[in-house]
CSV table of C-alpha atoms (C1' of nucleotides) in Angstrom, one decimal:
chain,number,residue,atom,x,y,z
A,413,UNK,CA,14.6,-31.9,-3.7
A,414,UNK,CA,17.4,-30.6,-2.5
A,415,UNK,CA,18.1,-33.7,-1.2
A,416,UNK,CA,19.2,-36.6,-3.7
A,417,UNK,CA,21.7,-38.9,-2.6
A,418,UNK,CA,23.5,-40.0,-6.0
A,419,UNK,CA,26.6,-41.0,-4.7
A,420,UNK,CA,27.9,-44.8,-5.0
A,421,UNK,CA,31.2,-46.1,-3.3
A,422,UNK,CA,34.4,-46.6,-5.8
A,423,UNK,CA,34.8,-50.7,-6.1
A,424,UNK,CA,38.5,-50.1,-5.8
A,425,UNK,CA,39.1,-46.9,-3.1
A,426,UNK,CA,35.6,-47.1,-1.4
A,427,UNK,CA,35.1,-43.4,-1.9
A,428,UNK,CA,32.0,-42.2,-2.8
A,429,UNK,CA,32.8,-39.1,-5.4
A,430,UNK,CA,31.2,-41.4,-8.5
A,431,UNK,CA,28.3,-39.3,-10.1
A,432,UNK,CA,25.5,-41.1,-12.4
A,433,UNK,CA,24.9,-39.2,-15.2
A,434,UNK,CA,21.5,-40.3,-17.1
A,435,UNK,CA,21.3,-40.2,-20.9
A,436,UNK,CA,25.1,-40.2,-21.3
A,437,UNK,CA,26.6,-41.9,-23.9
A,438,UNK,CA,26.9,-42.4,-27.6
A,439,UNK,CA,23.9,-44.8,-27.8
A,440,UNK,CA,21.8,-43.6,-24.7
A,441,UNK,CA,19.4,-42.0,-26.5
A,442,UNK,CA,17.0,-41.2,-23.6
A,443,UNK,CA,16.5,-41.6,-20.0
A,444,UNK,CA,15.2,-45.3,-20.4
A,445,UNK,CA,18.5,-46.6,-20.3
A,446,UNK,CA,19.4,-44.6,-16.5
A,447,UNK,CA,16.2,-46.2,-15.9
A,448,UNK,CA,17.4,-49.6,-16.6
A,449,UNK,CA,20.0,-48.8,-13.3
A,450,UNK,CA,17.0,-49.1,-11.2
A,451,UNK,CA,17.2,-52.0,-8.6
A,452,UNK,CA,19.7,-54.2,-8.1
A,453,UNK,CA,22.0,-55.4,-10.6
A,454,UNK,CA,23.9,-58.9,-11.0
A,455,UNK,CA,27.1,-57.0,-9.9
A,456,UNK,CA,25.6,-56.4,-6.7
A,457,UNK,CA,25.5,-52.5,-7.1
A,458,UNK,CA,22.5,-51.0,-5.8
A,459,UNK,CA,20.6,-48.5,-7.4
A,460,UNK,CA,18.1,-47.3,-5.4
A,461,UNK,CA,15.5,-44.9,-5.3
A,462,UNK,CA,15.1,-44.9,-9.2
A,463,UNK,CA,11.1,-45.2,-9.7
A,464,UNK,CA,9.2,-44.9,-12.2
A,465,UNK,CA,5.5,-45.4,-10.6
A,466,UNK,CA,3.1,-42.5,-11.1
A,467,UNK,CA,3.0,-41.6,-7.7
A,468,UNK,CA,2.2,-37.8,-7.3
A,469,UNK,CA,4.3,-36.8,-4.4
A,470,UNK,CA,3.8,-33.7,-2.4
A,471,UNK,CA,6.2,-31.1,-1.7
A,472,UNK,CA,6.0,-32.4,1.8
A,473,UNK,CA,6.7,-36.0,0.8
A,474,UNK,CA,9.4,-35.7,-1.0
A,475,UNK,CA,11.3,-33.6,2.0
A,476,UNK,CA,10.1,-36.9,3.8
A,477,UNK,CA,11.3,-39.5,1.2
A,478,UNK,CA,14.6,-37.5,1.3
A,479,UNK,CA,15.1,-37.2,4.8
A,480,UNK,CA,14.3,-41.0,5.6
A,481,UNK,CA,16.7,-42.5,3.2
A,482,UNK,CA,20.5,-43.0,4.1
A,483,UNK,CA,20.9,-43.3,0.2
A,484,UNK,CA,19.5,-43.6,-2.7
A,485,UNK,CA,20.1,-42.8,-6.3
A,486,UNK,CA,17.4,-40.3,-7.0
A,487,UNK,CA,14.1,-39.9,-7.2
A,488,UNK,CA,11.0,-39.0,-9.5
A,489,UNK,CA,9.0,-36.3,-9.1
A,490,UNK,CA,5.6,-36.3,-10.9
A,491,UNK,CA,4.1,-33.0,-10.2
A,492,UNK,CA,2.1,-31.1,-12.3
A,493,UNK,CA,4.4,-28.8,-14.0
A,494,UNK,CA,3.5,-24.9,-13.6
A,495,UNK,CA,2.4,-23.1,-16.1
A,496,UNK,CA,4.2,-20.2,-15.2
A,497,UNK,CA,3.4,-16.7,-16.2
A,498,UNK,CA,1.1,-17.7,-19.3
A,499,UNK,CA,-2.6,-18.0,-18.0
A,500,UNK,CA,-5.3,-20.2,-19.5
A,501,UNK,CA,-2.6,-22.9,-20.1
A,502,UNK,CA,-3.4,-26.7,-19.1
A,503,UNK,CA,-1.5,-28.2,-16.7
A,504,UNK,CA,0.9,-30.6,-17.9
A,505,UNK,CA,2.1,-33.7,-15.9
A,506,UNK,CA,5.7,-33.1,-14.7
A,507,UNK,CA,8.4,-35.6,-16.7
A,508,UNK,CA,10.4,-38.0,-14.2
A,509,UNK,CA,13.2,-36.1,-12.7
A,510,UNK,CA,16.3,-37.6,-12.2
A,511,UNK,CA,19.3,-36.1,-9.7
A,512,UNK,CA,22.5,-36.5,-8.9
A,513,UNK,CA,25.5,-35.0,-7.1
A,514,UNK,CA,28.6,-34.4,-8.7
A,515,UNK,CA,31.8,-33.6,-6.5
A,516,UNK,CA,33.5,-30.9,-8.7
A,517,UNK,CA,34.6,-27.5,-8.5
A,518,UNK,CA,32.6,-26.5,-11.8
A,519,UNK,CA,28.8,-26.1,-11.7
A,520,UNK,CA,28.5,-26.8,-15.3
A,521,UNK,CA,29.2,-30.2,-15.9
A,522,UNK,CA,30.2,-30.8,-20.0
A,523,UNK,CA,27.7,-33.2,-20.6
A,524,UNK,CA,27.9,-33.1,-24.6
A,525,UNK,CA,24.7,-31.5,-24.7
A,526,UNK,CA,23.9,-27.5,-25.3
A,527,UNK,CA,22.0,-25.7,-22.2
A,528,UNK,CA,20.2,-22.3,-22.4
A,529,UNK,CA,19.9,-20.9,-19.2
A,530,UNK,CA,16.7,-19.4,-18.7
A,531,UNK,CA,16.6,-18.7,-14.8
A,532,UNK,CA,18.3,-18.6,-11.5
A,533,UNK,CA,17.0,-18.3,-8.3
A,534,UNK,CA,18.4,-18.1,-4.5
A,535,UNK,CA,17.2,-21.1,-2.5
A,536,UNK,CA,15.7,-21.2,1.1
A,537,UNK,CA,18.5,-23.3,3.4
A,538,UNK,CA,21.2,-22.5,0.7
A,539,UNK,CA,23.6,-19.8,0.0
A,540,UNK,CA,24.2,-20.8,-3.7
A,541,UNK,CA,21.9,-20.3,-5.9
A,542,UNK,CA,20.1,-22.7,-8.1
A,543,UNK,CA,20.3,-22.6,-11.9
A,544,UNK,CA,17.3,-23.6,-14.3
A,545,UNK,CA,18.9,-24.3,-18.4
A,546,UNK,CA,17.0,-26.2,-20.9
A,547,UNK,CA,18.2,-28.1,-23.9
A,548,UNK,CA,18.7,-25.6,-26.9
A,549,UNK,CA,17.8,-28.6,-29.0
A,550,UNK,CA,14.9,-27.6,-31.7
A,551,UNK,CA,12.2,-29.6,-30.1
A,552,UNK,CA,14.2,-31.4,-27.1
A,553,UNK,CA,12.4,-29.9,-24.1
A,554,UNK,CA,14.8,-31.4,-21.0
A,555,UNK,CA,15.4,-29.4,-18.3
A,556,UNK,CA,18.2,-29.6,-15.4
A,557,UNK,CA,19.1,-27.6,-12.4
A,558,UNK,CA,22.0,-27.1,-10.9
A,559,UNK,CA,22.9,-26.4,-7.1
A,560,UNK,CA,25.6,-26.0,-5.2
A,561,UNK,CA,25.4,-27.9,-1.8
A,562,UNK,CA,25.7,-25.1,1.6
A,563,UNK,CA,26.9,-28.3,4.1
A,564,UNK,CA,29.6,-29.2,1.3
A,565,UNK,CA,30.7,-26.5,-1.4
A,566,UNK,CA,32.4,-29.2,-3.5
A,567,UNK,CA,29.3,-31.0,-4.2
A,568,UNK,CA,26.7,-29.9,-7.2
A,569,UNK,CA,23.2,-31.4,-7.1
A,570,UNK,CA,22.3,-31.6,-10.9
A,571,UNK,CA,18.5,-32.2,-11.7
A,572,UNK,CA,17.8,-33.4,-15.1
A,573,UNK,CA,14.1,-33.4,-16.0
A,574,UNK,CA,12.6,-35.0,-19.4
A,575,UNK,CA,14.8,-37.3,-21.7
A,576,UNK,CA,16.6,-35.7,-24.5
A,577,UNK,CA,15.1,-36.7,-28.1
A,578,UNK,CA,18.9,-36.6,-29.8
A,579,UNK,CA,21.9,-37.8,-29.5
A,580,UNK,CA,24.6,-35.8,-27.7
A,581,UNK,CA,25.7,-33.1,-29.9
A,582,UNK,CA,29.6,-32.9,-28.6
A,583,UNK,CA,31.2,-35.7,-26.7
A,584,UNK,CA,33.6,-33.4,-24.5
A,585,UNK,CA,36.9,-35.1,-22.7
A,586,UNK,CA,35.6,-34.4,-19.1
A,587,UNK,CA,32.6,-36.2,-20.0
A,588,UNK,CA,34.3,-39.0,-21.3
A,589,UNK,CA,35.7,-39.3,-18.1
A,590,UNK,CA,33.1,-39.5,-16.2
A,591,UNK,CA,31.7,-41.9,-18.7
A,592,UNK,CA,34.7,-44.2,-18.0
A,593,UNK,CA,33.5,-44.2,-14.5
A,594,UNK,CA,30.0,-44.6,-14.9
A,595,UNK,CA,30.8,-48.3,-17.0
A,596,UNK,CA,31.8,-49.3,-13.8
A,597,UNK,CA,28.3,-49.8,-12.5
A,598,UNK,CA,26.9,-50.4,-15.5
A,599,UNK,CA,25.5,-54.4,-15.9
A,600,UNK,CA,26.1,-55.1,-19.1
B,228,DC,C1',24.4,-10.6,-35.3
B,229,DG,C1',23.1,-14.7,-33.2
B,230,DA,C1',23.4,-17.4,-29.1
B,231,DG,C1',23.7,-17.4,-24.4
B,232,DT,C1',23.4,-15.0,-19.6
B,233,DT,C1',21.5,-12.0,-16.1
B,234,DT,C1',17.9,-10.5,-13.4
B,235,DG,C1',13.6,-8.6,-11.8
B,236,DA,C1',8.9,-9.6,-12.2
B,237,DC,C1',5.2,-12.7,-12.4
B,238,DC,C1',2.5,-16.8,-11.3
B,239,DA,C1',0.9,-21.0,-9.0
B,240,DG,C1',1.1,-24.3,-5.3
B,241,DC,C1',1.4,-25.2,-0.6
B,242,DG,C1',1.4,-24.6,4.4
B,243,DC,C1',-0.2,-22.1,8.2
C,525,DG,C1',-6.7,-15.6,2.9
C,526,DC,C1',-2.0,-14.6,3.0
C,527,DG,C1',2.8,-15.2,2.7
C,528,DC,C1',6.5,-18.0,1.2
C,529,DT,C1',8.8,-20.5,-2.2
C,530,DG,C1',9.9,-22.7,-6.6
C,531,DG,C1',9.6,-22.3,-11.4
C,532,DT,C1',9.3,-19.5,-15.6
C,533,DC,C1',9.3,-15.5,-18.6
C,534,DA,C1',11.3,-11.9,-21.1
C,535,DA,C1',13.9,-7.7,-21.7
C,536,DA,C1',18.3,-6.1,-21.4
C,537,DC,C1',22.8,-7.3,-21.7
C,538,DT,C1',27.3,-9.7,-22.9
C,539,DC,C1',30.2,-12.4,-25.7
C,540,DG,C1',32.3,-14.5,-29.6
DNA sequence: CGAGTTTGACCAGCGC
DNA sequence: GCGCTGGTCAAACTCG
């Protein structure tokens, strides 16, 4: 997991610093349209990596799928989701999870939507810990997490999980930004 | 005072 | 079976 490869090249300076943000914009009103970016579109940008088979990975696998790929622009992780402390509670099928890496000096990326924070743990292999929010939306039950990368501090793996039910609730100039960037690759 | 953060504890899955 | 790890909960706390 800790592995996702979001990064794409710049058309213009060949530098790969251009994050894919999913759900991101005024009329993205869920991950479907980030889903759309899967395979290879008529500009010739690949998107790879974004699948949307039910295939149950294990823990193991994904390590595997990660390790194996040069890049790739995420991956989906079915697992059953825990149940965590509540017992007697049926398991629920994990939502499509959706990653990518952001070169930035903040770990919160402004997205436009509102995050709760609701955990934080240290990670095995990592000195930075890794951040669980979900959506404060009434309803909207999205997750992300947020790392910082040990092998290069300027580089936060963002793990969205779920598609938001709501449009985005502030449209923030950073975010803009990056939106301006991500209509680069978009093909249409 | 409400919303958000911090943090230790708890739980389940997985590998050995 | 046991230990490790990731994910979640929830009480206490902070902040605006």
């Amino acid at each position: 997991m800790e592995n996702y490869q979001m990064f794409f090249p710049c058309p213009s300076t060949g530098q790969s610093s251009y994050p894919l943000i999913p759900n991101y914009s005024t009329n993205m009103g869920s991950f479907n349209a980030f889903q759309d970016f899967q395979g290879e579109s008529s500009n010739g940008t690949s998107f790879l990596g974004l699948r949307t088979e039910n295939h149950v990975p294990k823990r193991a696998e994904v390590k595997q799928i990660s390790h194996n790929r040069s890049s790739f622009s995420g991956d989906i992780e079915t697992d059953q989701v825990k149940p965590g402390k509540k017992k007697g509670q049926l398991k629920k099928i994990r939502k499509p999870r959706y990653a990518f890496q952001t070169r930035t000096q903040v770990d919160i990326l402004d997205d436009g939507y509102r995050w709760r924070k609701y955990g934080q743990k240290a990670v095995k292999n990592n000195k930075f810990p890794r951040s669980y929010y979900r959506c404060t939306y009434q309803g909207c039950n999205v997750k992300k997490q947020v790392q910082r990368l040990t092998k290069d501090e300027g580089i936060v793996v963002t793990t969205y999980e779920g598609a938001h039910n709501h449009s985005i609730e502030k449209q923030s100039d950073t975010f803009e930004h990056i939106l301006s960037q991500m209509q680069i690759y978009t093909p249409f």
